[in-house]
XYZ file of C-alpha atoms in Angstrom:
679
model
C -39.700 157.644 137.483
C -43.060 158.234 139.123
C -45.037 161.316 140.107
C -45.258 162.014 143.824
C -48.770 163.434 143.429
C -52.016 161.694 144.298
C -53.485 159.427 141.640
C -56.866 158.002 140.666
C -55.131 154.768 139.640
C -55.304 152.301 142.526
C -51.846 150.800 142.989
C -52.295 150.186 146.701
C -55.311 147.879 146.741
C -57.504 150.420 148.519
C -60.704 149.575 146.625
C -62.288 148.219 149.824
C -61.610 151.522 151.618
C -63.194 153.472 148.753
C -66.235 151.206 149.004
C -66.737 151.788 152.724
C -66.459 155.586 152.347
C -68.909 155.757 149.436
C -71.335 153.400 151.192
C -71.554 155.787 154.149
C -72.174 158.777 151.878
C -74.829 156.982 149.830
C -76.737 155.937 152.951
C -79.012 158.954 153.593
C -79.856 157.736 157.084
C -76.219 158.305 158.104
C -76.059 161.904 156.879
C -74.925 164.459 157.814
C -71.597 162.825 158.531
C -67.943 163.660 158.906
C -65.550 160.897 157.824
C -61.946 160.993 158.964
C -59.506 159.280 156.591
C -56.511 158.793 158.852
C -53.045 157.643 157.931
C -49.364 158.472 158.229
C -47.674 160.966 155.943
C -47.224 159.284 152.566
C -49.526 156.364 153.347
C -51.758 157.006 150.323
C -54.548 159.119 151.876
C -54.611 161.638 149.011
C -54.807 158.927 146.356
C -57.595 157.240 148.308
C -59.522 160.533 148.436
C -58.899 161.119 144.730
C -60.245 157.688 143.882
C -63.258 158.227 146.177
C -64.018 161.521 144.448
C -63.898 159.859 141.024
C -66.404 157.206 142.128
C -68.798 159.737 143.713
C -68.725 162.034 140.689
C -70.370 159.333 138.579
C -73.627 160.328 140.319
C -74.942 163.573 138.766
C -77.014 164.398 141.826
C -73.924 164.440 144.042
C -71.724 167.548 144.089
C -68.158 166.829 145.215
C -65.972 169.760 146.243
C -62.304 169.068 146.918
C -60.005 171.419 148.846
C -56.462 171.273 150.102
C -56.195 172.189 153.782
C -53.385 174.602 152.975
C -55.890 176.668 150.980
C -57.052 178.284 154.225
C -53.649 178.606 155.898
C -53.140 182.221 154.896
C -56.535 183.391 156.151
C -56.958 185.058 159.534
C -60.223 183.198 160.028
C -60.256 179.762 158.419
C -63.942 179.221 159.260
C -65.245 182.046 157.102
C -62.695 181.266 154.370
C -63.933 177.683 154.110
C -67.598 178.660 154.210
C -67.155 181.337 151.551
C -65.177 179.004 149.307
C -67.895 176.343 149.493
C -70.540 178.913 148.513
C -68.358 180.051 145.604
C -68.010 176.472 144.400
C -71.740 175.771 144.647
C -72.523 178.966 142.729
C -70.029 178.118 139.971
C -70.956 174.440 139.551
C -74.753 174.539 139.815
C -77.403 176.497 137.899
C -79.071 178.672 140.520
C -82.774 179.543 140.501
C -83.707 183.034 141.838
C -84.425 181.666 145.337
C -81.014 180.032 145.470
C -79.318 183.248 144.313
C -81.067 185.144 147.097
C -79.883 182.604 149.662
C -76.314 182.753 148.336
C -76.248 186.555 148.777
C -77.789 186.269 152.235
C -75.204 183.698 153.336
C -72.343 185.793 151.966
C -73.600 188.760 154.033
C -73.479 186.691 157.192
C -69.971 185.434 156.376
C -68.708 188.970 155.773
C -70.145 190.212 159.067
C -68.573 187.307 160.963
C -65.234 187.895 159.237
C -65.109 191.586 160.190
C -66.062 190.923 163.804
C -63.397 188.223 163.991
C -60.702 190.446 162.484
C -61.577 193.482 164.559
C -61.993 191.634 167.830
C -59.066 189.291 167.075
C -61.437 186.552 168.131
C -60.417 183.251 166.639
C -62.146 180.310 168.309
C -61.368 181.388 171.881
C -62.576 184.901 171.085
C -65.764 183.474 169.617
C -66.437 181.604 172.862
C -65.763 184.735 174.904
C -67.988 186.728 172.557
C -70.790 184.188 172.942
C -70.595 184.391 176.732
C -69.945 188.080 177.360
C -70.658 189.916 174.123
C -68.535 192.820 172.928
C -67.201 193.729 176.416
C -65.604 190.286 176.615
C -63.536 191.237 173.572
C -62.297 194.424 175.175
C -64.764 196.583 173.210
C -66.545 198.095 176.181
C -66.204 201.790 175.481
C -68.268 203.800 173.046
C -65.148 204.647 171.048
C -64.248 200.949 170.712
C -67.704 200.101 169.447
C -67.632 203.083 167.117
C -64.356 201.859 165.664
C -65.837 198.417 165.157
C -68.903 199.941 163.516
C -66.735 201.962 161.159
C -64.594 199.000 160.093
C -67.596 196.732 159.842
C -69.409 199.344 157.788
C -66.502 199.529 155.317
C -66.505 195.774 154.930
C -70.203 195.226 154.477
C -70.436 197.817 151.715
C -69.200 195.005 149.496
C -72.494 193.175 150.034
C -74.643 196.319 150.495
C -75.661 195.562 154.059
C -78.156 198.222 155.156
C -77.129 200.668 157.910
C -80.191 199.686 159.898
C -79.182 196.052 159.728
C -75.652 196.879 160.857
C -76.951 199.034 163.693
C -79.256 196.246 164.788
C -76.339 193.794 164.762
C -74.269 196.034 167.045
C -77.036 196.916 169.495
C -78.482 193.454 170.065
C -77.177 191.200 172.782
C -73.995 189.731 171.343
C -74.311 186.186 172.661
C -77.876 185.859 171.386
C -76.835 187.380 168.084
C -74.069 184.810 167.623
C -76.250 181.841 168.544
C -79.043 183.031 166.287
C -76.528 183.721 163.521
C -75.306 180.128 163.615
C -78.845 178.742 163.601
C -79.944 180.986 160.748
C -76.849 180.271 158.703
C -77.428 176.528 159.001
C -81.111 176.972 158.125
C -80.336 179.062 155.033
C -77.527 176.720 154.001
C -79.896 173.742 154.192
C -82.462 175.650 152.082
C -79.774 176.440 149.521
C -78.945 172.744 149.058
C -82.647 171.984 148.479
C -83.012 174.808 145.955
C -80.004 173.523 143.982
C -81.651 170.067 143.764
C -78.612 168.396 145.308
C -79.023 164.890 146.624
C -75.742 165.120 148.543
C -72.992 167.700 148.964
C -69.607 166.079 149.614
C -66.732 168.259 150.777
C -63.277 166.652 150.732
C -60.572 168.461 152.712
C -57.105 166.965 152.318
C -53.766 167.767 154.003
C -55.509 169.160 157.068
C -52.648 167.881 159.220
C -50.173 170.161 157.410
C -51.922 173.278 158.676
C -51.215 175.251 161.815
C -53.200 174.162 164.904
C -55.513 177.203 164.708
C -56.418 176.459 161.088
C -57.133 172.802 161.884
C -59.458 173.661 164.763
C -61.254 176.452 162.903
C -61.862 174.188 159.917
C -63.373 171.513 162.154
C -65.487 174.117 163.949
C -66.775 175.548 160.657
C -67.994 172.110 159.657
C -69.664 171.345 162.968
C -71.201 174.765 163.722
C -72.245 176.095 160.320
C -72.203 173.446 157.589
C -73.340 170.248 159.279
C -76.825 170.026 157.766
C -78.844 167.175 156.189
C -77.521 165.756 152.909
C -73.920 166.800 153.579
C -70.819 164.698 154.045
C -67.347 165.903 154.910
C -64.244 163.793 154.306
C -61.092 164.857 156.129
C -57.698 163.482 155.117
C -55.200 163.820 157.962
C -52.736 162.158 160.267
C -54.875 161.569 163.340
C -51.945 162.130 165.697
C -51.214 165.602 164.332
C -54.853 166.673 164.627
C -54.883 165.522 168.258
C -51.652 167.439 168.773
C -53.332 170.571 167.358
C -56.179 170.181 169.864
C -53.747 169.868 172.772
C -51.842 172.933 171.571
C -55.019 174.960 171.138
C -56.550 174.062 174.507
C -53.622 173.576 176.924
C -55.666 174.893 179.845
C -58.382 172.225 179.616
C -58.438 169.803 182.573
C -57.782 166.098 182.286
C -55.159 163.999 180.581
C -54.055 165.918 177.470
C -54.036 162.937 175.114
C -57.656 162.216 176.054
C -58.633 165.826 175.307
C -57.419 165.442 171.733
C -59.052 162.047 171.315
C -62.399 163.085 172.795
C -62.546 166.306 170.778
C -61.853 164.485 167.527
C -64.330 161.693 168.245
C -67.056 164.287 168.873
C -66.510 165.964 165.507
C -65.771 162.889 163.369
C -68.431 160.170 163.291
C -66.654 157.623 161.085
C -62.927 156.850 161.115
C -61.334 155.073 158.142
C -57.686 154.277 158.829
C -55.220 153.664 156.007
C -52.954 150.767 157.046
C -49.223 150.532 156.431
C -48.290 148.127 153.659
C -46.892 144.768 154.659
C -43.998 143.055 152.917
C -46.099 141.271 150.277
C -48.328 144.319 149.737
C -45.307 146.561 149.253
C -43.786 144.117 146.769
C -47.080 144.075 144.863
C -47.079 147.893 144.902
C -43.486 148.150 143.615
C -44.197 145.554 140.930
C -47.216 147.564 139.777
C -45.150 150.764 139.711
C -42.637 149.115 137.386
C -45.387 147.486 135.324
C -47.189 150.843 134.928
C -43.903 152.436 133.822
C -43.479 149.801 131.122
C -47.075 149.395 129.915
C -48.790 152.701 130.924
C -51.611 152.880 133.543
C -54.211 153.301 130.753
C -53.146 150.225 128.778
C -55.220 147.055 128.524
C -52.345 145.093 130.044
C -52.319 147.246 133.165
C -56.094 147.018 133.496
C -55.786 143.223 133.323
C -53.220 143.364 136.118
C -55.616 145.391 138.283
C -58.461 143.005 137.535
C -56.290 140.050 138.500
C -55.448 141.664 141.847
C -59.077 142.606 142.547
C -60.315 139.109 141.755
C -57.696 137.389 143.927
C -59.132 135.014 146.473
C -59.310 135.902 150.155
C -56.566 133.385 150.870
C -54.101 135.338 148.734
C -54.524 138.703 150.462
C -51.299 138.227 152.393
C -49.373 136.992 149.353
C -47.648 138.905 146.568
C -50.609 139.354 144.230
C -48.695 140.586 141.205
C -45.214 139.395 140.238
C -43.013 138.231 137.375
C -45.081 135.132 136.601
C -48.369 137.044 136.465
C -46.829 139.816 134.357
C -45.444 137.232 131.963
C -48.875 135.623 131.620
C -50.605 138.967 130.956
C -48.000 139.884 128.327
C -48.275 136.478 126.614
C -44.776 135.398 127.637
C -43.264 138.457 125.950
C -41.956 140.252 129.004
C -39.344 142.951 128.228
C -35.881 142.296 129.753
C -35.960 145.663 131.520
C -39.258 144.814 133.227
C -37.941 141.389 134.212
C -34.955 143.072 135.850
C -37.211 145.603 137.592
C -39.437 142.882 139.051
C -36.382 141.026 140.269
C -35.223 144.212 142.008
C -38.662 144.610 143.602
C -38.483 141.148 145.119
C -35.092 141.890 146.673
C -35.732 145.325 148.148
C -39.402 145.039 149.184
C -38.785 143.125 152.453
C -36.209 145.699 153.589
C -38.292 148.714 152.574
C -41.423 147.259 154.170
C -39.722 147.134 157.576
C -37.323 150.062 157.270
C -39.832 152.503 155.777
C -42.757 151.125 157.780
C -44.617 150.151 154.606
C -44.877 153.805 153.532
C -45.716 154.102 149.793
C -44.416 157.661 149.396
C -41.039 156.916 150.961
C -40.817 153.769 148.876
C -41.576 155.748 145.708
C -38.966 158.360 146.638
C -36.391 155.612 147.141
C -37.167 154.252 143.666
C -37.138 157.726 142.117
C -33.699 158.394 143.574
C -32.559 155.052 142.161
C -33.867 155.955 138.700
C -32.442 159.489 138.798
C -28.956 158.177 139.546
C -29.209 155.681 136.715
C -30.263 158.511 134.382
C -27.378 160.697 135.556
C -24.954 157.861 134.910
C -26.442 157.332 131.473
C -25.976 161.034 130.687
C -22.299 160.709 131.684
C -22.000 157.586 129.504
C -21.310 155.525 132.615
C -23.000 152.149 132.997
C -24.220 151.147 136.432
C -25.926 147.925 137.417
C -29.363 148.552 138.794
C -29.177 145.789 141.379
C -25.787 146.937 142.676
C -27.058 150.492 143.012
C -30.219 149.320 144.787
C -28.195 147.307 147.285
C -25.871 150.229 148.044
C -28.827 152.573 148.435
C -30.342 150.293 151.079
C -27.128 150.729 153.064
C -27.272 154.482 152.453
C -30.867 154.728 153.737
C -30.681 152.483 156.773
C -27.031 152.517 157.867
C -25.708 155.920 156.750
C -22.570 155.782 158.915
C -21.555 152.449 157.384
C -22.290 153.852 153.938
C -20.030 156.857 154.504
C -17.215 154.687 155.839
C -17.529 152.337 152.873
C -17.299 155.393 150.607
C -13.988 156.337 152.232
C -12.615 152.806 151.954
C -13.510 152.379 148.278
C -12.086 155.824 147.446
C -8.759 154.829 149.017
C -8.635 151.484 147.183
C -9.674 152.278 143.611
C -13.306 151.307 144.144
C -12.736 147.786 145.509
C -12.243 147.816 149.299
C -10.600 144.672 150.664
C -12.619 144.972 153.867
C -15.825 144.404 151.933
C -14.392 141.392 150.088
C -13.291 139.767 153.345
C -16.611 140.479 155.019
C -18.537 138.955 152.099
C -16.315 135.896 152.062
C -16.786 135.314 155.803
C -20.548 135.832 155.584
C -21.337 134.137 152.281
C -24.754 132.404 152.361
C -24.659 128.645 152.095
C -26.004 127.008 148.912
C -26.782 130.413 147.434
C -25.886 129.537 143.866
C -28.545 128.981 141.264
C -31.522 129.309 143.599
C -34.936 130.075 142.168
C -36.826 133.209 143.164
C -40.564 133.537 143.622
C -40.590 135.507 140.377
C -39.563 132.369 138.516
C -36.037 133.649 137.821
C -32.705 132.192 138.873
C -30.890 133.916 141.695
C -27.305 133.243 140.599
C -27.000 136.669 138.972
C -25.342 135.022 135.998
C -26.191 137.913 133.727
C -24.297 140.249 136.001
C -21.411 137.922 136.817
C -20.577 137.645 133.147
C -20.256 141.403 132.981
C -18.644 142.040 136.367
C -15.272 143.067 134.940
C -14.003 146.526 135.660
C -14.896 147.868 132.238
C -18.415 148.937 133.259
C -17.391 152.530 132.595
C -18.052 152.873 128.892
C -14.928 153.177 126.749
C -16.350 156.085 124.807
C -16.771 157.904 128.113
C -13.110 157.578 129.107
C -12.754 161.253 130.002
C -15.830 160.996 132.168
C -14.574 157.907 133.965
C -11.316 159.696 134.751
C -13.320 162.508 136.283
C -15.238 160.020 138.385
C -12.087 158.274 139.601
C -10.539 161.603 140.548
C -13.664 162.729 142.403
C -14.004 159.388 144.212
C -10.386 159.405 145.350
C -10.573 162.570 147.412
C -9.025 160.791 150.421
C -6.166 158.667 149.025
C -4.512 155.976 151.111
C -1.732 154.383 149.088
C -0.909 151.582 151.517
C -3.156 148.530 151.053
C -4.619 146.962 154.157
C -3.775 143.461 155.285
C -6.505 140.886 155.744
C -6.205 141.103 159.513
C -6.400 144.893 159.509
C -9.261 144.805 157.056
C -11.290 142.449 159.195
C -10.605 144.455 162.337
C -11.606 147.762 160.765
C -15.148 146.555 160.030
C -15.765 144.297 163.012
C -18.183 146.932 164.313
C -20.227 146.477 161.179
C -20.201 142.696 161.450
C -21.720 142.890 164.939
C -24.794 144.443 163.333
C -27.330 141.810 162.243
C -28.864 144.103 159.615
C -25.476 144.616 158.001
C -24.627 140.907 157.899
C -27.990 140.180 156.262
C -27.231 142.944 153.770
C -23.844 141.383 153.039
C -25.437 138.034 152.260
C -27.980 139.475 149.861
C -27.389 139.373 146.109
C -25.594 140.703 144.214
C -22.125 140.401 145.824
C -20.075 143.581 145.592
C -16.494 142.421 146.087
C -15.692 142.313 142.348
C -17.505 145.541 141.506
C -15.833 148.880 140.889
C -17.861 150.988 143.323
C -16.469 154.378 142.276
C -19.265 155.364 139.873
C -21.933 154.368 142.409
C -20.486 156.619 145.081
C -19.777 159.376 142.578
C -23.497 159.795 141.977
C -24.266 159.848 145.708
C -21.926 162.754 146.446
C -24.848 164.900 147.663
C -25.259 162.471 150.578
C -21.552 161.996 151.203
C -20.917 165.722 151.460
C -22.779 165.542 154.737
C -25.526 168.107 154.257
C -28.352 167.931 156.758
C -30.734 168.549 153.875
C -30.206 164.982 152.642
C -31.520 163.555 155.899
C -34.390 166.015 156.163
C -35.590 165.317 152.624
C -36.582 161.783 153.537
C -37.830 162.468 157.059
C -41.538 162.111 157.649
C -43.337 164.909 159.541
C -43.310 162.651 162.612
C -39.525 162.210 162.347
C -39.010 165.962 161.927
C -41.197 166.612 164.955
C -39.220 164.020 166.908
C -35.928 165.713 165.925
C -37.263 169.013 167.247
C -38.560 167.479 170.481
C -35.247 165.764 171.259
C -33.575 169.182 171.513
C -36.106 170.823 173.816
C -34.793 172.824 176.779
C -36.901 170.931 179.312
C -35.382 167.641 180.441
C -38.844 166.299 181.278
C -40.041 167.119 177.754
C -36.977 165.413 176.275
C -37.594 162.312 178.376
C -41.140 162.111 176.994
C -39.720 162.493 173.480
C -37.232 159.660 174.027
C -40.062 157.394 175.182
C -41.938 158.229 171.975
C -38.762 157.517 169.980
C -39.154 153.818 170.757
C -42.244 153.813 168.509
C -40.513 155.243 165.420
C -40.121 153.065 162.351
C -36.546 151.889 161.612
C -36.433 154.257 158.635
C -37.437 157.248 160.755
C -34.988 156.269 163.494
C -32.177 156.033 160.944
C -33.069 159.428 159.441
C -33.175 161.100 162.876
C -29.845 159.472 163.748
C -28.322 160.798 160.526
C -29.637 164.319 161.127
C -28.231 164.433 164.675
C -24.941 162.930 163.452
C -24.492 165.863 161.079
C -24.983 168.242 163.997
C -22.332 166.319 165.938
C -19.835 166.819 163.120
C -20.564 170.547 163.005
C -20.457 171.294 166.755
C -17.386 172.795 168.376
C -18.069 171.822 172.008
C -19.151 168.195 172.156
C -18.858 168.206 175.943
C -21.686 170.668 176.456
C -24.710 169.176 178.209
C -26.950 170.412 175.366
C -24.668 169.021 172.655
C -25.940 166.856 169.808
C -23.528 164.131 170.960
C -25.395 163.791 174.263
C -28.751 163.734 172.462
C -27.441 161.040 170.131
C -26.239 158.968 173.079
C -29.698 159.251 174.651
C -31.350 158.226 171.373
C -29.131 155.135 171.062
C -30.047 154.201 174.635
C -33.685 153.750 173.570
C -32.917 152.486 170.036
C -30.154 149.883 170.604
C -30.103 148.885 166.915
C -28.327 152.216 166.280
C -25.437 151.377 168.613
C -23.090 149.964 165.973
C -23.583 153.087 163.856
C -22.853 155.213 166.938
C -19.534 153.391 167.364
C -18.773 153.913 163.665
C -19.508 157.634 164.020
C -17.233 157.986 167.061
C -14.494 156.159 165.156
C -14.530 158.927 162.574
C -14.414 161.894 164.989
C -10.956 163.249 165.936
C -10.405 162.038 169.507
C -9.171 165.482 170.532
C -12.722 166.785 170.081
C -14.331 164.126 172.280
C -15.303 164.705 175.931
C -14.080 162.253 178.569
C -17.669 161.466 179.528
C -18.335 159.714 176.199
C -16.014 156.864 177.238
C -18.178 155.807 180.153
C -21.409 156.456 178.286
C -20.568 154.048 175.467
C -19.229 151.523 177.978
C -22.598 151.589 179.770
C -24.456 151.249 176.466
C -22.213 148.322 175.534
C -23.074 146.517 178.776
C -26.794 147.100 178.246
C -26.742 146.010 174.607
C -24.169 143.215 174.890
C -22.007 144.916 172.235
C -18.733 144.393 174.090
C -16.250 143.519 171.309
C -16.739 146.505 168.960
C -16.702 148.815 171.985
C -13.451 147.287 173.247
C -11.861 147.867 169.844
C -12.763 151.561 169.883
C -11.628 151.961 173.493
C -8.354 150.176 172.691
C -7.761 152.600 169.838
C -8.293 155.547 172.184
C -6.165 154.029 174.957
C -3.160 153.639 172.657
C -3.326 156.531 170.223
C -5.531 159.288 171.657
C -3.951 162.742 171.765
C -5.615 163.469 175.109
C -3.978 161.792 178.133
C -7.278 162.034 180.009
C -9.113 160.217 177.204
C -6.378 157.552 177.196
C -6.686 157.012 180.936
C -10.488 156.894 180.822
C -10.441 154.409 177.936
C -7.955 152.166 179.775
C -10.151 152.161 182.882
C -13.286 151.409 180.830
C -11.523 148.498 179.074
C -10.720 146.917 182.424
C -14.334 147.237 183.564
C -15.722 145.664 180.377
C -13.237 142.773 180.475
C -14.167 142.062 184.089
C -17.812 141.483 183.133
């Protein structure tokens, strides 16, 4: 398995991004500068910043300070917290001459005064603006008693830095707006002097995970940089999702005129001079990344072999940028034709799953790594139970689990009722078998006939010495027994909804075939998903998907309509995760006919994401018809007409028209059938 933390080892091919960031910082004519490193959650921003820091730290005259944005989340005033932390770091990492020590103390005094005024006046950024314009009265401190209270609290605070009473009195009596403006100017002047006294060529401050903070913390951090710290020979690197920072601006300044999206954009462009955007990985890039993950697991990232692999990728010609730049053949060459069987199998897996993950997970490295970690954890759990599972079979089933969860759950029920080998799946594979699929050659230089697995595809994959364990697995997997086997006709009919889904038919055709596999152990180790906990869906939802889930259930219809428009831009993986999360709410709700019900929200989501329609039909098939509102009949009929998914819809409606417990549902289904057949 692989760590989910940032890494200095470049597995993503981001060396060119590191170069552009360091070139800006090393060009003194461009400083001071704020560089925004923008990218989606899990896109590799933190690793890029880690690698950038490692390169910059090779210069002894450059001081690099790295902070996590969450560091300031618990502070009432993030500005002073950031400024104080930077001073602490400078003092601890540089030898200070007497002049520098004096400046450090002086700057700390100013920070403490600002912090007390902020806390007492409850200023924040808006309070600071009011304070600058109207002084203490603008903060509601107009009376003598209010000012006396402030003086008392401020006096207690500044004792820590031995601020003289005369100095405090002067601070309170002077015009507040002038005091604040002068305070900013003097802080910047003293901060600039401090950098000169410490003999620093450049101070680089890296702030990561800024987008995970509350809107107030994000804005105050940006303001601290611009107002107090933006002096010559400084560079600030901010790692964030650009969309979430813009969202924070809109939340913080809702009263500002103009189009709200432009407010966020304009504000960010004013504070950030250089934007470096981390792109999503394409299919070939993701396959290269997965191959390197497996190669690093086998050889170690510090080994000579791995370094050779990185050198090969770096030296690749411009014409190969869109190709897989590290694969089985290259690994075999680096290892002098002595490639371990396990690595060969891993690279074969990478070739098969990379195209699906690249599209479904929007080329997101973190989600890809989490998929692979789940794969490896299940294999380890099986090994601990003395149960053997085929890695390629598990990987194929997990793709179905990630991208078509309703189909995955239905397949789990079918295999449990038929001793791990559902006839429906066998018939579907037979009817959708790829032509001339035998003995094809993969781009990794391996044969694609899966001969090694076919020879061992008998039902004895559960180790004989783990017989007791296999019995446990069979019992657990057979929670919903159905002793009567299905006929071929019934089997085909029961999964016709699946076969109308192009993604599913492509999945069926992919190797390895599953018809001869005993699927019970594979589903046994995915019980956490099958038990239907919402946590399973949330664990793999990006922050954008979680935000979308929240927005889809807003009270305002206008706000929901905006959210549904945004839903069209979600990646397939995010759309599937949101669908799964709402589906779990549908199963838990008592009144599915309520206007605010999850069923209605799911219907609206499917209307803008038609690729989810077949899963919607599968979900409805599994809900007791007595719980369904009459309105759902006409809603799915309308969706069927819009999407052209007539046949699977007719099958569901026919089921309701003949066997529904509700006479109203029967009548509505009969009427809808007539309308669809008349099209």
